[in-house]
Coordinates of C-alpha atoms and ligand atoms in Angstrom, one line a residue:
X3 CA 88.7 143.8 79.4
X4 CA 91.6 141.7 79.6
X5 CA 90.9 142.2 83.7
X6 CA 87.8 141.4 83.8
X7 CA 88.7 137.7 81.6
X8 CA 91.5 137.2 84.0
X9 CA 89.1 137.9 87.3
X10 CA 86.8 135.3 85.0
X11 CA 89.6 133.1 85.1
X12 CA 90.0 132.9 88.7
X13 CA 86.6 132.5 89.5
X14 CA 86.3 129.7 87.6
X15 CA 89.9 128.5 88.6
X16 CA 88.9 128.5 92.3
X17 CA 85.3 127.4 92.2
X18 CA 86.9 123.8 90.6
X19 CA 89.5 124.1 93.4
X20 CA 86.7 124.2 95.5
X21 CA 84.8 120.8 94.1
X22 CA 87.3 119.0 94.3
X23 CA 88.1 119.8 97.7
X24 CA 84.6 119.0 98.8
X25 CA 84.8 115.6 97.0
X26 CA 87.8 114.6 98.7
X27 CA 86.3 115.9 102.0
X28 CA 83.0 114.5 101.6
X29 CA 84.8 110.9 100.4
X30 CA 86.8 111.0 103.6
X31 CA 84.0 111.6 105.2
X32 CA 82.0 108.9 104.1
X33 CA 84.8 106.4 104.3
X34 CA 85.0 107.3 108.0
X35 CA 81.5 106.4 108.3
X36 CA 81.7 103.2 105.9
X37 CA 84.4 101.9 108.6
X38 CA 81.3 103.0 111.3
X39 CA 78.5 101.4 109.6
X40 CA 80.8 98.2 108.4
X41 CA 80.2 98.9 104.9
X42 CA 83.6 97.4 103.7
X43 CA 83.9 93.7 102.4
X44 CA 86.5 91.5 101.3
X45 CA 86.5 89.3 98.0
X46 CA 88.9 86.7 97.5
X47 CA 90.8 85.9 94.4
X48 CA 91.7 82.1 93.8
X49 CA 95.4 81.7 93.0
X50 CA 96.8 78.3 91.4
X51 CA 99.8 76.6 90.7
X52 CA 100.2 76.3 86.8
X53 CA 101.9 73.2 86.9
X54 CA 99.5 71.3 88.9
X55 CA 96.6 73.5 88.2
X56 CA 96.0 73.6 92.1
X57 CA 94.3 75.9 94.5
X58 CA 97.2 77.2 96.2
X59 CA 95.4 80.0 97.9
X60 CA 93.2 83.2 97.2
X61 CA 94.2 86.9 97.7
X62 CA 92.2 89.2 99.6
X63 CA 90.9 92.0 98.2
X64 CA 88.8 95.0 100.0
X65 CA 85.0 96.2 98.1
X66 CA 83.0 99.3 99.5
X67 CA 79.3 98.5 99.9
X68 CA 77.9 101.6 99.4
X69 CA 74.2 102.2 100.7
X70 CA 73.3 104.0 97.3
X71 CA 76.2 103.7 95.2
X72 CA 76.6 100.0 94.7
X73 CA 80.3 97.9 95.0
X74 CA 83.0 100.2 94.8
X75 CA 86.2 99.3 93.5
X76 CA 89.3 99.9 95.7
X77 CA 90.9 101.8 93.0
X78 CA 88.4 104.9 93.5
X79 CA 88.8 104.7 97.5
X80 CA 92.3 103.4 98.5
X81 CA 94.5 106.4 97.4
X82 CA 91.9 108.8 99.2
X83 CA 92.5 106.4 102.3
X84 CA 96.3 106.0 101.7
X85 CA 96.6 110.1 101.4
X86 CA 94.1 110.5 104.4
X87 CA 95.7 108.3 106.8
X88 CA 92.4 106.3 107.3
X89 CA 94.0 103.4 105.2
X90 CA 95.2 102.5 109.0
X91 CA 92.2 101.6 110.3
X92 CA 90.6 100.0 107.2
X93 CA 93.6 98.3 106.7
X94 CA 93.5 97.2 110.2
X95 CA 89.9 96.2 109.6
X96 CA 91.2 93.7 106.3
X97 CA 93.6 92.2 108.2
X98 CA 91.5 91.4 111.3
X99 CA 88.7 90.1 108.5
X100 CA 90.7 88.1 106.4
X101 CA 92.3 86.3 109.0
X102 CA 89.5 85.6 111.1
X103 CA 87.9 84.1 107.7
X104 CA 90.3 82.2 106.9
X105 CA 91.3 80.7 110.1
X106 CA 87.1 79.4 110.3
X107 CA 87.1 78.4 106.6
X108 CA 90.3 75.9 107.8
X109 CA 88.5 74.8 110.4
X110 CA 85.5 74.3 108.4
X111 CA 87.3 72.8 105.4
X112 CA 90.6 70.6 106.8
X113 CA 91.9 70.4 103.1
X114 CA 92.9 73.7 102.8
X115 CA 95.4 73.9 106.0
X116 CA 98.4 74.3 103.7
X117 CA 96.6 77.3 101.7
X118 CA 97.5 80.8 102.2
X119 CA 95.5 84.1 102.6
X120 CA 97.3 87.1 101.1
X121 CA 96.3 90.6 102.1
X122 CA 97.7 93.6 100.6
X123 CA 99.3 95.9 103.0
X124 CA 99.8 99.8 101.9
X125 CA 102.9 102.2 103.5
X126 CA 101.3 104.3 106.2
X127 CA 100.6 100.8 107.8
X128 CA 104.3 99.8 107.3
X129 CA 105.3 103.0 109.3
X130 CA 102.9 102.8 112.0
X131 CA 105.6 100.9 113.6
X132 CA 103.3 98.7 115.9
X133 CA 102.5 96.8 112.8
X134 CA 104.4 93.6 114.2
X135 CA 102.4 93.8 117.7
X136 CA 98.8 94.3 115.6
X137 CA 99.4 91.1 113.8
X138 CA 100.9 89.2 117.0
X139 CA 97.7 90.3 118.1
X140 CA 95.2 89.2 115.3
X141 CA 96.7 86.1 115.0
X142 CA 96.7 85.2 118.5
X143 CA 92.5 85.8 118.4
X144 CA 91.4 84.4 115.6
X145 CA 93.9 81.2 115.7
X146 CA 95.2 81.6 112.0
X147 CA 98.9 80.4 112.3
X148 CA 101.9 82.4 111.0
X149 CA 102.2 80.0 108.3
X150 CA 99.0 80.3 106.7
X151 CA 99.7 84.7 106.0
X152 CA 101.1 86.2 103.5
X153 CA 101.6 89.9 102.9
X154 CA 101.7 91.6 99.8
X155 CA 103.6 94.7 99.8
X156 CA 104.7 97.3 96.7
X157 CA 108.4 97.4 94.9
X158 CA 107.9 100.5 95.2
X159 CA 107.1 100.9 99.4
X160 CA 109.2 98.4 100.2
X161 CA 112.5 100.6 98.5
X162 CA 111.3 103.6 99.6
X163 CA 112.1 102.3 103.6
X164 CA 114.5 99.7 103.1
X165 CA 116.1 99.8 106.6
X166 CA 112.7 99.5 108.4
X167 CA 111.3 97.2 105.2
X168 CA 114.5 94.8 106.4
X169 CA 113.7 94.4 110.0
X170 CA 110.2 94.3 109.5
X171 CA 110.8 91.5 106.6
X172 CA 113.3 90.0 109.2
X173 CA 110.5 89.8 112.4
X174 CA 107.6 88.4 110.0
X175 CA 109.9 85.8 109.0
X176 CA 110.3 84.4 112.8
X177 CA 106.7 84.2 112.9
X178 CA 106.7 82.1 109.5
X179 CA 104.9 84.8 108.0
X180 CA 105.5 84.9 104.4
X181 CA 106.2 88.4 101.9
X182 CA 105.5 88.6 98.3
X183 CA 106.9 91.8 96.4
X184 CA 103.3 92.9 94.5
X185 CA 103.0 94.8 91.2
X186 CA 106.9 93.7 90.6
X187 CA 108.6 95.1 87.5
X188 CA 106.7 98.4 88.0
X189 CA 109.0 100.5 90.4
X190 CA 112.4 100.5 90.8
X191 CA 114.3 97.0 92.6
X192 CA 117.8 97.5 93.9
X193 CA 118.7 93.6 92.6
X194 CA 121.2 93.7 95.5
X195 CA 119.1 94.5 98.0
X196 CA 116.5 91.8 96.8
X197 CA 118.5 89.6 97.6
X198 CA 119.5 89.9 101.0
X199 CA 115.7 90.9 102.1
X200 CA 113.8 88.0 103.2
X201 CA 111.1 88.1 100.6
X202 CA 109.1 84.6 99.0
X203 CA 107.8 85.7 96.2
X204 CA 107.6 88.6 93.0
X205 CA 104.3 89.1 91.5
X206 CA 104.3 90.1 88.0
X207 CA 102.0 92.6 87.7
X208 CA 99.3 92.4 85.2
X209 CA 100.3 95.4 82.4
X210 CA 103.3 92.7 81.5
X211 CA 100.8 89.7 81.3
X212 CA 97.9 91.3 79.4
X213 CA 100.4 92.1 76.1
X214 CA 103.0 89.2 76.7
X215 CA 102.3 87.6 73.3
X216 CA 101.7 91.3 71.4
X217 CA 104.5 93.2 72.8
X218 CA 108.2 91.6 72.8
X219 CA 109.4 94.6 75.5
X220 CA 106.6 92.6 77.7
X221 CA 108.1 89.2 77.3
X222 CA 111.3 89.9 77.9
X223 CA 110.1 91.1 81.2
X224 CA 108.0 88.6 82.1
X225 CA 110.7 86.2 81.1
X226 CA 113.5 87.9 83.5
X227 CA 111.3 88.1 86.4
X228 CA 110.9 84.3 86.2
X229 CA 114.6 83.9 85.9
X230 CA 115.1 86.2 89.2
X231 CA 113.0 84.4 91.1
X232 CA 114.7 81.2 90.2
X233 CA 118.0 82.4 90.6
X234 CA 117.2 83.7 94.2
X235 CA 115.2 80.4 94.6
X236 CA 111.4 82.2 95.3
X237 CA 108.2 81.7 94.3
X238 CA 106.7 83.6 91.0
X239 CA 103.1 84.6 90.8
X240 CA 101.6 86.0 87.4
X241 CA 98.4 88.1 87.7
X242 CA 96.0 89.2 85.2
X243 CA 96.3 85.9 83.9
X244 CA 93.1 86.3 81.5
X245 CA 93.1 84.0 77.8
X246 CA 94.8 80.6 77.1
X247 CA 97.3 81.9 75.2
X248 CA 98.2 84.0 78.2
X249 CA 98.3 80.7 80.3
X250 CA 99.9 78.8 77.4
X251 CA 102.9 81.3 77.6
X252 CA 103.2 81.7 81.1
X253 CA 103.8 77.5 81.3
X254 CA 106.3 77.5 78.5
X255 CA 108.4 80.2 80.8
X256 CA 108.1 78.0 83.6
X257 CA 106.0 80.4 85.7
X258 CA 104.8 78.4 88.9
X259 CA 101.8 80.4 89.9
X260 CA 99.5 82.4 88.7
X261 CA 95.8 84.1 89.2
X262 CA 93.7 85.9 86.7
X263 CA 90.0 86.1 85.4
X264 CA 90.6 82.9 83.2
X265 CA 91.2 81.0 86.4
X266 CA 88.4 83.1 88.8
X267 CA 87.3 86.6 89.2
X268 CA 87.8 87.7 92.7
X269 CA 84.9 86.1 94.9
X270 CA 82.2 86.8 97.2
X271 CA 82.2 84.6 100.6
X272 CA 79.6 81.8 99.7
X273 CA 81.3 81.2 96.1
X274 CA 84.6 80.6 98.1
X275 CA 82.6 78.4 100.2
X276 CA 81.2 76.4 96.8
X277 CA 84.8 76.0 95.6
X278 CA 86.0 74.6 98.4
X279 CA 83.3 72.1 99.1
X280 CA 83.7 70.9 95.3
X281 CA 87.2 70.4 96.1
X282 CA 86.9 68.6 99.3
X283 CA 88.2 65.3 96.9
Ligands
C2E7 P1 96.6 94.3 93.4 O1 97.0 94.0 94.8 O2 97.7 94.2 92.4 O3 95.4 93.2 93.1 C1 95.2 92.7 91.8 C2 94.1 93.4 91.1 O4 93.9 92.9 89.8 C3 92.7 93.2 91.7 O5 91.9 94.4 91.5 C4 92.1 92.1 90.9 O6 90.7 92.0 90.9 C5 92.6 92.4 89.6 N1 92.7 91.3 88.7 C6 93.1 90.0 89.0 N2 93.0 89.2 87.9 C7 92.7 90.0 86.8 C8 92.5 89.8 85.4 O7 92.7 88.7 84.9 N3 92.1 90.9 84.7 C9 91.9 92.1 85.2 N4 91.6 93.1 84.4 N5 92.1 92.4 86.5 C10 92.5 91.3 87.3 P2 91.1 95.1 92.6 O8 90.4 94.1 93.5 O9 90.3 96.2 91.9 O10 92.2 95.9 93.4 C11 93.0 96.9 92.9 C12 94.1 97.3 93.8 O11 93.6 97.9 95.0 C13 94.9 96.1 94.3 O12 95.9 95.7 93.3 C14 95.6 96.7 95.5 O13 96.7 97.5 95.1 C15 94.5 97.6 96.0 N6 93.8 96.9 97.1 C16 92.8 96.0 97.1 N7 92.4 95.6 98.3 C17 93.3 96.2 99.2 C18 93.4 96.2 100.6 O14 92.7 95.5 101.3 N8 94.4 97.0 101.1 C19 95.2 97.8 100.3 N9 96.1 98.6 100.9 N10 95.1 97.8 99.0 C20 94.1 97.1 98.4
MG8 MG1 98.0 92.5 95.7
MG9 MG1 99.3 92.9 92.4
MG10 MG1 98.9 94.9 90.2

């Protein structure tokens, strides 16, 4: 008896195995064919200054338009990509895309030549190696300058390879390319390391933001990362900025940037194309 529950067991053990297998195989799949059929799309997420209450510039962010499924958040897909490998070329594909948009929306819109694009990069793209040459190339084709790119990379990635992450930092910085450290607070910094790496800016990531006023652990957080930043003279962006109070805190701390649903959901082209024509004066 005892057999025949264990030989149940198993079945049942290796027929989920099987499942979720499939899933991932069939998901891989598809988002081979989504990169094919140019299914992917980017959204763009003003950010501001909180002192001047400026568009400073938007971050790009990556949406799956499935034929049947709908919009698909980059939370269900990017890990699959990351663990896959196929994060390459999509990531390839953002980069190329964001770039290209935003070098014709400064063309189109002369006001917003000091603004930057920022576009998250993951770690299979940072150990590719030909990273450097990829964006010598893009930026070369579609015209965007150095200047007006910012990459967001993870605590996390960026101390996991900090010998490469340094000369990497070190060659994006000739080209005026700027860095910001995303989801800071989450992983673990080396302080020291910070800062001698050539790095612009910490974002705060959003579980600190959404309880800064409920939970005092949260605060205190918030409040040191703003007094890193200004210590090692770099910018500080908040996200998940999403209810006054949130904003009202975030000014008395002195935080310079921020981004967040009370500001602007992340975008769709022709909405980023209303906001900047109403803020042509
Ligand atoms: P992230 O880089 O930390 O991006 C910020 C995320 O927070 C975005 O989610 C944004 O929509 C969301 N967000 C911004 N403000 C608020 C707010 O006030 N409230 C709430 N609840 N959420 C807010 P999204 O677009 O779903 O992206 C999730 C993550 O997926 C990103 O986190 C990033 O890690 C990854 N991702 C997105 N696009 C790309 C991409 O092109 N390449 C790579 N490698 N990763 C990407
Ligand atoms: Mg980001
Ligand atoms: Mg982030
Ligand atoms: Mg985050």
């Amino acid at each position: 008896r005892a057999k025949e529950q264990g030989k149940a067991r198993y079945a049942v053990y290796n027929a989920a195995m099987y499942t979720e297998a499939q899933t991932i195989w069939e998901l891989e799949n598809n988002l081979r064919l989504a990169l094919e059929r140019q299914e992917f799309l980017l959204h763009y997420q003003p950010i501001f200054s909180l002192t001047t209450q400026t568009l400073m510039g938007f971050e790009a962010l990556i949406r799956w338009q499935h034929p049947q499924q709908g919009l698909i958040s980059p939370v269900d897909f990017i890990p699959i990509a990351e663990e896959t490998g196929l994060i390459v070329p999509i990531g390839e594909w953002v980069l190329q895309e964001s770039c290209r948009q935003f070098a014709l929306w400064q063309q189109q819109y002369p006001h917003i030549s000091d603004l930057k694009i920022s576009v998250n990069l993951s770690g299979r793209q940072l150990q590719t190696g030909n990273l450097i040459d990829l964006l010598d190339k893009i930026l070369l084709q579609t015209g965007l300058s150095g200047n007006s790119l910012k990459l967001e990379i993870t605590e996390t990635l960026l101390m996991k390879n900090l010998e490469s992450a340094s000369l990497l930092l070190s060659k994006l910085k000739e080209r005026a390319i700027q860095v910001s450290i995303d989801d800071f607070g989450t992983g673990y910094s080396s302080l020291s390391y910070l800062c001698h790496l050539p790095v612009n800016t910490l974002k705060i990531d959003r579980s600190f933001v959404t309880h800064v006023n409920e939970i005092k652990e949260n605060l205190q957080i918030v409040k040191a990362i703003i007094g890193l930043a200004r210590q090692l003279e770099i910018n500080v962006v908040a996200e998940g900025i999403e209810t006054q109070q949130h904003l009202d805190r975030l000014q008395e701390l002195e935080c310079e940037y921020g981004q967040g649903y009370l500001f602007s959901k992340p975008l769709e082209e022709k909405a980023v194309e209303s906001l900047l024509e109403q803020s042509l004066n």
